[in-house]
CSV table of C-alpha atoms in Angstrom, one decimal:
chain,number,residue,atom,x,y,z
A,210,GLY,CA,85.7,45.3,130.8
A,211,ASP,CA,86.3,48.8,129.5
A,212,LYS,CA,89.3,49.4,131.8
A,213,VAL,CA,91.0,46.2,130.7
A,214,LYS,CA,90.9,45.4,127.1
A,215,GLN,CA,91.9,41.8,126.1
A,216,SER,CA,92.8,40.8,122.6
A,217,PRO,CA,92.1,38.7,120.7
A,218,SER,CA,88.7,37.7,122.0
A,219,ALA,CA,89.2,34.3,120.4
A,220,LEU,CA,92.1,32.4,119.0
A,221,SER,CA,92.7,29.1,117.2
A,222,LEU,CA,96.2,27.6,117.2
A,223,GLN,CA,97.8,24.6,115.6
A,224,GLU,CA,99.5,22.4,118.1
A,225,GLY,CA,103.1,23.2,118.4
A,226,THR,CA,102.8,26.9,117.3
A,227,ASN,CA,103.4,30.0,119.3
A,228,SER,CA,101.2,33.0,120.1
A,229,ALA,CA,100.6,35.9,122.3
A,230,LEU,CA,97.7,37.3,124.2
A,231,ARG,CA,97.5,40.9,125.2
A,232,CYS,CA,95.8,43.2,127.7
A,233,ASN,CA,95.8,47.0,127.4
A,234,PHE,CA,94.9,49.1,130.5
A,235,SER,CA,93.2,52.4,130.7
A,236,ILE,CA,93.9,52.5,134.4
A,237,ALA,CA,97.1,52.9,136.3
A,238,ALA,CA,97.8,49.3,137.0
A,239,THR,CA,100.2,48.3,139.7
A,240,THR,CA,100.0,44.6,139.3
A,241,VAL,CA,98.7,42.2,136.8
A,242,GLN,CA,97.5,38.6,137.1
A,243,TRP,CA,96.9,36.1,134.4
A,244,PHE,CA,94.4,33.2,134.9
A,245,LEU,CA,93.2,30.1,133.0
A,246,GLN,CA,89.7,29.2,133.6
A,247,ASN,CA,89.4,25.5,134.4
A,248,PRO,CA,86.6,23.2,133.2
A,249,ARG,CA,84.6,23.9,136.4
A,250,GLY,CA,84.8,27.6,135.8
A,251,SER,CA,87.3,28.5,138.5
A,252,LEU,CA,90.3,30.6,137.7
A,253,ILE,CA,93.7,29.1,138.0
A,254,ASN,CA,96.6,31.4,138.6
A,255,LEU,CA,99.2,31.5,135.9
A,256,PHE,CA,101.2,34.6,136.8
A,257,TYR,CA,101.2,37.5,139.3
A,258,LEU,CA,103.3,40.4,138.0
A,259,VAL,CA,104.7,43.6,139.1
A,260,PRO,CA,106.3,45.5,136.1
A,261,GLY,CA,108.7,43.0,134.5
A,262,THR,CA,108.6,39.6,133.1
A,263,LYS,CA,108.1,36.0,134.4
A,264,GLU,CA,108.5,32.7,132.8
A,265,ASN,CA,107.1,29.3,133.7
A,266,GLY,CA,107.6,26.4,131.3
A,267,ARG,CA,106.1,27.2,127.9
A,268,LEU,CA,104.4,30.4,129.3
A,269,LYS,CA,106.0,33.8,129.6
A,270,SER,CA,104.4,37.0,130.7
A,271,ALA,CA,105.4,40.6,130.6
A,272,PHE,CA,103.9,43.7,132.3
A,273,ASP,CA,104.9,47.2,131.2
A,274,SER,CA,103.2,49.7,133.6
A,275,LYS,CA,104.4,52.8,131.7
A,276,GLU,CA,102.9,51.6,128.4
A,277,SER,CA,99.9,50.1,130.2
A,278,TYR,CA,99.9,46.6,128.8
A,279,SER,CA,100.6,43.1,129.6
A,280,THR,CA,101.3,40.1,127.4
A,281,LEU,CA,101.1,36.3,127.8
A,282,HIS,CA,103.2,34.3,125.4
A,283,ILE,CA,102.5,30.6,124.7
A,284,ARG,CA,105.3,28.6,123.2
A,285,ASP,CA,104.7,25.2,121.5
A,286,ALA,CA,101.0,25.2,122.2
A,287,GLN,CA,99.5,21.9,123.4
A,288,LEU,CA,96.0,20.6,123.3
A,289,GLU,CA,95.7,21.1,127.1
A,290,ASP,CA,96.4,24.8,126.8
A,291,SER,CA,92.8,25.2,125.4
A,292,GLY,CA,90.6,27.3,127.6
A,293,THR,CA,89.7,30.9,128.4
A,294,TYR,CA,92.6,33.2,129.6
A,295,PHE,CA,91.8,36.2,131.7
A,296,CYS,CA,94.0,39.1,132.8
A,297,ALA,CA,93.3,41.2,135.8
A,298,ALA,CA,94.8,44.5,136.7
A,299,GLU,CA,95.1,45.9,140.2
A,300,SER,CA,94.6,49.6,140.6
A,301,ASN,CA,93.9,51.6,143.8
A,302,ASN,CA,93.1,48.4,145.7
A,303,ARG,CA,90.6,47.2,143.2
A,304,ILE,CA,90.8,44.4,140.6
A,305,PHE,CA,89.6,44.9,137.1
A,306,PHE,CA,89.2,41.9,134.7
A,307,GLY,CA,89.4,41.7,131.0
A,308,ASP,CA,86.7,39.8,129.1
A,309,GLY,CA,88.9,36.9,128.3
A,310,THR,CA,90.5,35.2,125.3
A,311,GLN,CA,89.0,31.8,124.3
A,312,LEU,CA,91.9,29.7,123.0
A,313,VAL,CA,91.4,26.5,121.1
A,314,VAL,CA,94.5,24.4,120.2
A,315,LYS,CA,93.9,22.0,117.4
A,316,PRO,CA,95.9,18.8,116.6
B,177,GLY,CA,76.3,45.1,133.2
B,178,PRO,CA,75.5,42.4,135.8
B,179,LYS,CA,76.6,43.2,139.3
B,180,VAL,CA,77.8,41.1,142.2
B,181,LEU,CA,77.3,42.9,145.5
B,182,GLN,CA,79.4,42.2,148.6
B,183,ILE,CA,78.6,43.1,152.1
B,184,PRO,CA,80.3,44.4,154.2
B,185,SER,CA,82.9,46.2,152.1
B,186,HIS,CA,85.3,46.1,155.1
B,187,GLN,CA,85.2,44.7,158.6
B,188,ILE,CA,87.6,44.7,161.5
B,189,ILE,CA,87.2,41.8,163.9
B,190,ASP,CA,88.9,40.3,167.0
B,191,MET,CA,90.9,37.1,166.5
B,192,GLY,CA,88.8,34.1,167.5
B,193,GLN,CA,85.5,35.7,166.7
B,194,MET,CA,83.2,34.6,163.9
B,195,VAL,CA,82.7,36.6,160.7
B,196,THR,CA,80.2,36.2,157.8
B,197,LEU,CA,80.9,37.7,154.5
B,198,ASN,CA,77.9,38.1,152.3
B,199,CYS,CA,77.6,38.0,148.5
B,200,ASP,CA,74.6,38.8,146.4
B,201,PRO,CA,75.4,37.2,143.1
B,202,VAL,CA,74.0,38.0,139.7
B,203,SER,CA,70.3,37.1,139.8
B,204,ASN,CA,70.1,34.1,137.4
B,205,HIS,CA,73.6,32.7,138.1
B,206,LEU,CA,74.0,29.2,139.5
B,207,TYR,CA,77.7,28.9,140.3
B,208,PHE,CA,79.4,30.8,143.0
B,209,TYR,CA,83.0,31.3,144.0
B,210,TRP,CA,85.1,32.8,146.7
B,211,TYR,CA,88.7,34.1,146.2
B,212,LYS,CA,91.1,35.4,148.7
B,213,GLN,CA,93.8,38.1,148.2
B,214,ILE,CA,96.3,38.9,150.9
B,215,LEU,CA,97.7,42.4,150.5
B,216,GLY,CA,100.6,42.4,148.0
B,217,GLN,CA,99.9,38.8,146.9
B,218,GLN,CA,98.0,37.2,144.1
B,219,MET,CA,94.4,36.4,144.2
B,220,GLU,CA,93.8,32.7,145.2
B,221,PHE,CA,90.9,30.4,144.6
B,222,LEU,CA,89.1,29.2,147.8
B,223,VAL,CA,86.0,27.4,146.8
B,224,ASN,CA,83.2,27.0,144.3
B,225,PHE,CA,79.6,26.1,145.0
B,226,TYR,CA,76.7,24.8,143.0
B,227,ASN,CA,73.2,23.4,143.8
B,228,GLY,CA,73.8,23.7,147.5
B,229,LYS,CA,77.1,21.9,147.5
B,230,VAL,CA,80.8,22.6,147.5
B,231,MET,CA,82.1,21.5,144.1
B,232,GLU,CA,85.8,22.0,144.7
B,233,LYS,CA,88.0,23.7,147.2
B,234,SER,CA,91.6,24.6,147.6
B,235,LYS,CA,94.0,23.9,150.4
B,236,LEU,CA,93.4,27.5,151.5
B,237,PHE,CA,89.8,26.6,152.4
B,238,LYS,CA,90.5,25.6,156.0
B,239,ASP,CA,88.2,23.7,158.3
B,240,GLN,CA,87.2,27.0,159.9
B,241,PHE,CA,85.7,28.1,156.6
B,242,SER,CA,82.2,27.2,155.5
B,243,VAL,CA,79.9,28.4,152.7
B,244,GLU,CA,76.2,28.2,152.1
B,245,ARG,CA,73.4,29.9,150.2
B,246,PRO,CA,70.3,29.3,152.3
B,247,ASP,CA,67.0,29.5,150.3
B,248,GLY,CA,68.6,31.5,147.4
B,249,SER,CA,69.5,34.4,149.6
B,250,TYR,CA,73.1,35.6,150.1
B,251,PHE,CA,76.0,33.3,149.3
B,252,THR,CA,78.0,33.5,152.5
B,253,LEU,CA,81.5,32.7,153.6
B,254,LYS,CA,81.8,32.1,157.3
B,255,ILE,CA,85.0,31.9,159.2
B,256,GLN,CA,84.8,30.6,162.7
B,257,PRO,CA,87.1,31.1,164.5
B,258,THR,CA,89.1,33.8,162.7
B,259,ALA,CA,92.9,33.9,162.8
B,260,LEU,CA,95.3,36.7,162.0
B,261,GLU,CA,96.2,35.1,158.7
B,262,ASP,CA,92.6,35.4,157.6
B,263,SER,CA,93.2,39.1,157.1
B,264,ALA,CA,92.7,39.6,153.4
B,265,VAL,CA,90.3,40.9,150.7
B,266,TYR,CA,87.7,38.2,149.9
B,267,PHE,CA,86.2,38.4,146.4
B,268,CYS,CA,82.9,36.7,145.5
B,269,ALA,CA,82.1,35.7,141.9
B,270,SER,CA,79.2,34.1,140.1
B,271,SER,CA,78.7,32.6,136.7
B,272,LEU,CA,75.7,31.3,134.8
B,273,GLN,CA,77.3,28.0,134.0
B,274,GLY,CA,80.2,26.3,135.7
B,275,TRP,CA,82.5,25.6,132.9
B,276,ALA,CA,85.3,27.3,131.1
B,277,GLY,CA,84.2,30.0,128.7
B,278,ASN,CA,81.5,31.3,131.0
B,279,THR,CA,82.2,34.7,132.3
B,280,LEU,CA,82.9,35.2,136.0
B,281,TYR,CA,81.4,38.3,137.4
B,282,PHE,CA,83.3,39.6,140.5
B,283,GLY,CA,82.2,41.7,143.4
B,284,GLU,CA,84.3,44.5,144.6
B,285,GLY,CA,85.6,42.6,147.6
B,286,SER,CA,85.2,42.5,151.4
B,287,ARG,CA,88.3,43.6,153.2
B,288,LEU,CA,88.7,41.7,156.4
B,289,ILE,CA,91.1,42.7,159.1
B,290,VAL,CA,91.6,40.4,162.0
B,291,VAL,CA,93.3,41.9,165.1
């Protein structure tokens, strides 16, 4: 979407390497969510963030509301990390989605 | 771009009553989803639906919940009877295909308040 810009749009990683996905907001975001789209198309929650950082296993996410961006770091990428990652920003009781990053992890 | 419409945008209902939330998905889409977001919490998956059937549902999709899309009309989420904890914003989404990489298009949500 034009209010939430996700980058890169596509990414190919070697297994075991690290990378970061990013969302830039042109709205005043109060919370950010990161999702991974499962094979059936449904979105699985990864993180729900107020400004700050969270970590879960090999994933770490940060949300800076002043600079209007959020990042999702993947450490030691595994084959099962492949999929489409979406960020969504909440602003004025509405949710705005990015267009997603298609991640492929190769052996 | 493609639009998903949700009706009503908000509704207040007495506990125990039935409510139907309506979703008009993108016209050529085949997969439909409902998500629930309680105020101040993350958005949670409820259910997805294809070809007249529920494909998968989460533990939040209680027995009081049902979904259908009769004759290609609205995709509906019915709650009967409603409980106080059903107060939330319910988001409908649709996609052309039902696998990862296919963009989900979301509606603007139906805010349900159960009193």
